[in-house]
Amino acid sequence: MMIDAVLFYVFAAIAVASAVVVIGQRNPMYSAFALVVTLCSVAVIFGLLGSPFIAVLQVIVYAGAIMVLFLFVLMLLNVKREKDSPSRGQRTLSGVALALVTVLVLQAGAVLLRSRPTPAPDYDASTFEMAKILFSPHFLYAFEATSILILAALVGAVVLAKKEL
Amino acid sequence: MENPAFVHHAVVLSLILFALGTLGVFLRRNVITVLMCVELMLNGVNLAFVAFSRAQGTLDGQVLVFFVMVVAAAEAAVGLAIVIALHRHRDTLDLDAFNLMKG
């Protein structure tokens, strides 16, 4: 239990530090690699929170598939370093303001969570339990709809990236 | 199994990741970096879902994370295809260059 907490704080620190690198870098390539580090440390935290299925999914789908797609496009388009723009100070100010508002609003939610006593007597998030819920009538149709969504995204991506649009 | 004490801190971490993503969307001028910041925000939301699911002792939050990941994958595929089309038309990825609809 003790080692869990230590691992959580170590990987939380890594996740925040690499997220800062993601938004602080001018070279998109470095941002992409920092984002891979963030995603992997969040995957470790998913595992520590007792959800191995989501942790593996995070590594395979996010750090694997999605980030490869990002890196592929970055290399395909030969993206250069970002240049300075005139509205930079104004944008930074509005970004900080919006981020602070988000933190305050969501912190209120976190406080609400803290005030509610919720013991978790038998929490079993194995792949078997996940599948039982995912294929239950409650989520089955949504699950089938995702396959149509993926197909539509596939066709849409091919059409959008075609030469003669 | 007792809840680990860091469940609350996982919610705070998700909050920090979401706020950093928001800041990045405003700060960066490169379309692809902005898309990556959106992914960062989605990841913060996913982390909150998992932490709440753990705190409640139900698996519904994790099923939602599954759906968020599917939508994120679709969003990344279509978004990056749009980026390629934009780059072909304007030969740049700077967001300030795409101002055709500006009033």
Short mmCIF file of C-alpha atoms in Angstrom, two decimals:
data_model
loop_
_atom_site.label_atom_id
_atom_site.label_comp_id
_atom_site.label_asym_id
_atom_site.label_seq_id
_atom_site.Cartn_x
_atom_site.Cartn_y
_atom_site.Cartn_z
CA MET A 1 0.00 0.00 0.00
CA MET A 2 2.86 2.32 0.90
CA ILE A 3 4.74 1.59 -2.32
CA ASP A 4 1.53 2.32 -4.27
CA ALA A 5 1.33 5.81 -2.83
CA VAL A 6 5.02 6.48 -3.53
CA LEU A 7 4.63 5.29 -7.14
CA PHE A 8 1.50 7.43 -7.54
CA TYR A 9 3.24 10.63 -6.48
CA VAL A 10 6.35 9.88 -8.55
CA PHE A 11 4.35 9.27 -11.73
CA ALA A 12 1.99 12.17 -11.02
CA ALA A 13 5.05 14.44 -10.87
CA ILE A 14 6.39 12.96 -14.12
CA ALA A 15 2.98 13.43 -15.80
CA VAL A 16 2.71 17.09 -14.76
CA ALA A 17 6.32 17.86 -15.69
CA SER A 18 6.00 16.33 -19.16
CA ALA A 19 2.62 18.03 -19.67
CA VAL A 20 4.37 21.34 -18.98
CA VAL A 21 6.96 20.39 -21.61
CA VAL A 22 4.13 19.58 -24.07
CA ILE A 23 2.65 23.07 -23.83
CA GLY A 24 5.99 24.87 -23.38
CA GLN A 25 7.87 23.51 -26.39
CA ARG A 26 7.99 25.42 -29.66
CA ASN A 27 9.11 22.38 -31.61
CA PRO A 28 6.02 20.13 -32.09
CA MET A 29 8.25 17.05 -32.29
CA TYR A 30 9.45 17.53 -28.70
CA SER A 31 5.84 18.18 -27.64
CA ALA A 32 4.79 14.86 -29.16
CA PHE A 33 7.51 12.92 -27.34
CA ALA A 34 6.69 14.65 -24.05
CA LEU A 35 3.04 13.76 -24.59
CA VAL A 36 4.02 10.08 -24.94
CA VAL A 37 5.71 10.33 -21.51
CA THR A 38 2.57 11.94 -20.04
CA LEU A 39 0.30 9.27 -21.49
CA CYS A 40 2.49 6.44 -20.20
CA SER A 41 2.68 7.88 -16.67
CA VAL A 42 -1.11 8.38 -16.67
CA ALA A 43 -1.36 4.71 -17.72
CA VAL A 44 0.71 3.76 -14.65
CA ILE A 45 -1.68 5.81 -12.49
CA PHE A 46 -4.66 4.00 -14.05
CA GLY A 47 -3.00 0.75 -13.02
CA LEU A 48 -2.41 2.02 -9.48
CA LEU A 49 -6.09 3.01 -9.26
CA GLY A 50 -6.97 -0.62 -9.93
CA SER A 51 -7.98 -0.55 -13.60
CA PRO A 52 -5.50 -2.70 -15.56
CA PHE A 53 -7.73 -2.89 -18.65
CA ILE A 54 -7.84 0.89 -19.08
CA ALA A 55 -4.10 1.13 -18.35
CA VAL A 56 -3.25 -1.31 -21.14
CA LEU A 57 -5.74 0.38 -23.47
CA GLN A 58 -4.09 3.73 -22.72
CA VAL A 59 -0.66 2.43 -23.73
CA ILE A 60 -1.87 0.59 -26.84
CA VAL A 61 -4.43 3.06 -28.18
CA TYR A 62 -3.10 6.42 -26.98
CA ALA A 63 0.66 6.07 -26.65
CA GLY A 64 0.68 3.55 -29.50
CA ALA A 65 -1.83 4.27 -32.23
CA ILE A 66 -2.81 7.91 -31.74
CA MET A 67 0.70 9.20 -31.05
CA VAL A 68 2.11 7.30 -34.03
CA LEU A 69 -0.53 9.06 -36.14
CA PHE A 70 0.57 12.44 -34.73
CA LEU A 71 4.27 11.73 -35.30
CA PHE A 72 3.52 10.43 -38.81
CA VAL A 73 1.74 13.67 -39.76
CA LEU A 74 4.46 15.79 -38.09
CA MET A 75 7.14 14.06 -40.15
CA LEU A 76 5.02 14.04 -43.32
CA LEU A 77 4.43 17.80 -43.22
CA ASN A 78 7.97 18.66 -42.05
CA VAL A 79 6.69 21.01 -39.32
CA LYS A 80 9.06 23.76 -38.27
CA ARG A 81 9.52 25.57 -34.98
CA GLU A 82 6.76 27.95 -34.02
CA LYS A 83 7.47 31.63 -34.65
CA ASP A 84 6.54 34.50 -32.36
CA SER A 85 3.10 35.96 -33.00
CA PRO A 86 1.92 39.48 -32.12
CA SER A 87 -1.05 38.36 -30.02
CA ARG A 88 1.09 36.13 -27.78
CA GLY A 89 0.76 38.13 -24.54
CA GLN A 90 -3.00 38.50 -24.92
CA ARG A 91 -3.43 34.80 -25.65
CA THR A 92 -1.27 33.80 -22.69
CA LEU A 93 -3.35 36.00 -20.42
CA SER A 94 -6.68 34.58 -21.63
CA GLY A 95 -5.28 31.05 -21.46
CA VAL A 96 -4.13 31.48 -17.86
CA ALA A 97 -7.49 33.05 -16.93
CA LEU A 98 -9.50 30.23 -18.49
CA ALA A 99 -7.24 27.57 -16.94
CA LEU A 100 -7.69 29.18 -13.49
CA VAL A 101 -11.48 29.30 -13.90
CA THR A 102 -11.43 25.62 -14.93
CA VAL A 103 -9.36 24.70 -11.89
CA LEU A 104 -11.68 26.59 -9.53
CA VAL A 105 -14.88 25.11 -10.97
CA LEU A 106 -13.53 21.56 -11.04
CA GLN A 107 -11.96 21.93 -7.60
CA ALA A 108 -15.45 22.59 -6.28
CA GLY A 109 -16.45 19.23 -7.73
CA ALA A 110 -13.47 17.55 -6.10
CA VAL A 111 -14.45 19.04 -2.75
CA LEU A 112 -17.97 17.67 -3.21
CA LEU A 113 -16.48 14.24 -3.83
CA ARG A 114 -14.40 14.46 -0.68
CA SER A 115 -17.42 15.29 1.46
CA ARG A 116 -19.26 12.13 0.40
CA PRO A 117 -18.33 8.93 2.22
CA THR A 118 -18.03 6.24 -0.43
CA PRO A 119 -16.41 3.01 0.67
CA ALA A 120 -15.54 0.55 -2.10
CA PRO A 121 -15.92 -2.92 -0.56
CA ASP A 122 -15.33 -5.18 -3.55
CA TYR A 123 -13.89 -3.32 -6.49
CA ASP A 124 -13.03 -5.70 -9.29
CA ALA A 125 -12.05 -4.00 -12.55
CA SER A 126 -10.67 -7.03 -14.34
CA THR A 127 -11.17 -7.39 -18.08
CA PHE A 128 -13.83 -10.02 -17.40
CA GLU A 129 -15.90 -7.63 -15.25
CA MET A 130 -15.40 -4.83 -17.80
CA ALA A 131 -16.65 -7.08 -20.60
CA LYS A 132 -19.70 -8.09 -18.56
CA ILE A 133 -20.70 -4.42 -18.24
CA LEU A 134 -19.69 -3.43 -21.76
CA PHE A 135 -21.76 -6.20 -23.36
CA SER A 136 -24.71 -5.80 -21.02
CA PRO A 137 -27.89 -4.39 -22.67
CA HIS A 138 -27.14 -1.06 -20.98
CA PHE A 139 -24.01 -0.35 -23.05
CA LEU A 140 -24.26 -2.86 -25.91
CA TYR A 141 -25.86 -0.52 -28.44
CA ALA A 142 -23.42 2.28 -27.65
CA PHE A 143 -20.61 -0.23 -28.08
CA GLU A 144 -21.92 -1.28 -31.48
CA ALA A 145 -22.37 2.36 -32.45
CA THR A 146 -18.65 2.99 -31.82
CA SER A 147 -17.80 0.59 -34.62
CA ILE A 148 -19.90 2.70 -37.00
CA LEU A 149 -18.18 5.83 -35.65
CA ILE A 150 -14.75 4.34 -36.31
CA LEU A 151 -15.78 3.33 -39.82
CA ALA A 152 -17.13 6.84 -40.52
CA ALA A 153 -13.90 8.38 -39.17
CA LEU A 154 -11.85 6.03 -41.35
CA VAL A 155 -13.76 6.94 -44.52
CA GLY A 156 -13.79 10.62 -43.58
CA ALA A 157 -10.04 10.69 -42.97
CA VAL A 158 -9.32 9.02 -46.32
CA VAL A 159 -11.63 11.42 -48.20
CA LEU A 160 -10.25 14.53 -46.43
CA ALA A 161 -6.62 13.65 -47.02
CA LYS A 162 -7.13 12.80 -50.69
CA LYS A 163 -5.22 14.88 -53.22
CA GLU A 164 -8.10 16.16 -55.38
CA LEU A 165 -10.56 17.53 -52.83
CA MET B 1 -10.38 -3.62 -0.55
CA GLU B 2 -10.04 -0.17 0.97
CA ASN B 3 -9.79 2.92 -1.20
CA PRO B 4 -6.22 4.15 -1.48
CA ALA B 5 -5.75 7.62 -0.01
CA PHE B 6 -4.48 9.00 -3.31
CA VAL B 7 -7.86 8.77 -5.10
CA HIS B 8 -8.56 12.41 -4.19
CA HIS B 9 -5.12 13.38 -5.39
CA ALA B 10 -5.78 11.59 -8.68
CA VAL B 11 -8.75 13.93 -9.18
CA VAL B 12 -6.48 16.89 -8.45
CA LEU B 13 -3.93 15.54 -10.93
CA SER B 14 -6.64 15.21 -13.59
CA LEU B 15 -7.57 18.81 -12.85
CA ILE B 16 -3.97 19.94 -13.36
CA LEU B 17 -3.65 18.02 -16.64
CA PHE B 18 -6.94 19.47 -17.91
CA ALA B 19 -5.89 23.02 -16.98
CA LEU B 20 -2.48 22.57 -18.64
CA GLY B 21 -4.24 21.34 -21.79
CA THR B 22 -6.53 24.39 -21.75
CA LEU B 23 -3.54 26.68 -21.36
CA GLY B 24 -1.74 24.91 -24.20
CA VAL B 25 -4.68 25.36 -26.59
CA PHE B 26 -4.40 29.12 -26.05
CA LEU B 27 -0.62 29.31 -25.92
CA ARG B 28 0.43 27.32 -28.96
CA ARG B 29 -0.06 28.46 -32.55
CA ASN B 30 0.64 25.17 -34.29
CA VAL B 31 -2.46 23.19 -35.29
CA ILE B 32 -0.91 19.83 -34.44
CA THR B 33 0.31 21.00 -31.02
CA VAL B 34 -3.18 22.35 -30.29
CA LEU B 35 -4.62 18.93 -31.18
CA MET B 36 -2.08 17.34 -28.81
CA CYS B 37 -3.21 19.72 -26.05
CA VAL B 38 -6.80 18.56 -26.66
CA GLU B 39 -5.57 14.99 -26.19
CA LEU B 40 -4.00 16.12 -22.92
CA MET B 41 -7.37 17.51 -21.79
CA LEU B 42 -9.13 14.27 -22.76
CA ASN B 43 -6.58 12.39 -20.71
CA GLY B 44 -7.29 14.54 -17.69
CA VAL B 45 -10.99 13.75 -18.08
CA ASN B 46 -10.24 10.03 -18.39
CA LEU B 47 -8.20 10.14 -15.21
CA ALA B 48 -11.08 11.84 -13.39
CA PHE B 49 -13.48 9.15 -14.67
CA VAL B 50 -11.22 6.36 -13.40
CA ALA B 51 -10.72 8.06 -10.02
CA PHE B 52 -14.48 8.66 -9.56
CA SER B 53 -15.18 5.09 -10.65
CA ARG B 54 -12.72 3.89 -8.01
CA ALA B 55 -14.21 6.14 -5.35
CA GLN B 56 -17.75 4.95 -6.13
CA GLY B 57 -16.82 1.30 -6.47
CA THR B 58 -18.64 0.88 -9.80
CA LEU B 59 -17.25 0.21 -13.27
CA ASP B 60 -19.45 2.64 -15.22
CA GLY B 61 -16.74 5.31 -15.22
CA GLN B 62 -14.30 2.92 -16.82
CA VAL B 63 -16.77 2.03 -19.56
CA LEU B 64 -17.08 5.77 -20.24
CA VAL B 65 -13.28 5.99 -20.47
CA PHE B 66 -13.44 3.26 -23.10
CA PHE B 67 -15.90 5.31 -25.15
CA VAL B 68 -13.87 8.50 -24.69
CA MET B 69 -10.83 6.68 -26.06
CA VAL B 70 -12.78 5.50 -29.13
CA VAL B 71 -14.00 9.03 -29.81
CA ALA B 72 -10.49 10.42 -29.23
CA ALA B 73 -9.07 8.00 -31.78
CA ALA B 74 -11.72 8.98 -34.34
CA GLU B 75 -11.15 12.67 -33.56
CA ALA B 76 -7.38 12.35 -34.02
CA ALA B 77 -7.79 10.54 -37.35
CA VAL B 78 -10.25 13.07 -38.80
CA GLY B 79 -8.45 16.06 -37.24
CA LEU B 80 -5.09 15.09 -38.67
CA ALA B 81 -6.67 14.48 -42.10
CA ILE B 82 -8.07 18.03 -41.93
CA VAL B 83 -4.58 19.27 -40.95
CA ILE B 84 -3.10 17.58 -44.03
CA ALA B 85 -5.79 19.15 -46.25
CA LEU B 86 -5.15 22.58 -44.66
CA HIS B 87 -1.42 22.25 -45.19
CA ARG B 88 -2.01 21.38 -48.84
CA HIS B 89 -4.16 24.48 -49.38
CA ARG B 90 -2.30 27.13 -47.32
CA ASP B 91 1.17 25.60 -47.01
CA THR B 92 1.35 26.46 -43.31
CA LEU B 93 0.20 25.07 -39.97
CA ASP B 94 0.07 28.42 -38.17
CA LEU B 95 -3.40 28.96 -36.69
CA ASP B 96 -3.14 32.72 -37.32
CA ALA B 97 -3.04 32.00 -41.07
CA PHE B 98 -6.48 30.41 -41.08
CA ASN B 99 -8.61 33.56 -40.76
CA LEU B 100 -10.94 33.27 -43.73
CA MET B 101 -14.07 33.33 -41.51
CA LYS B 102 -12.82 36.21 -39.36
CA GLY B 103 -15.42 38.99 -39.23
#
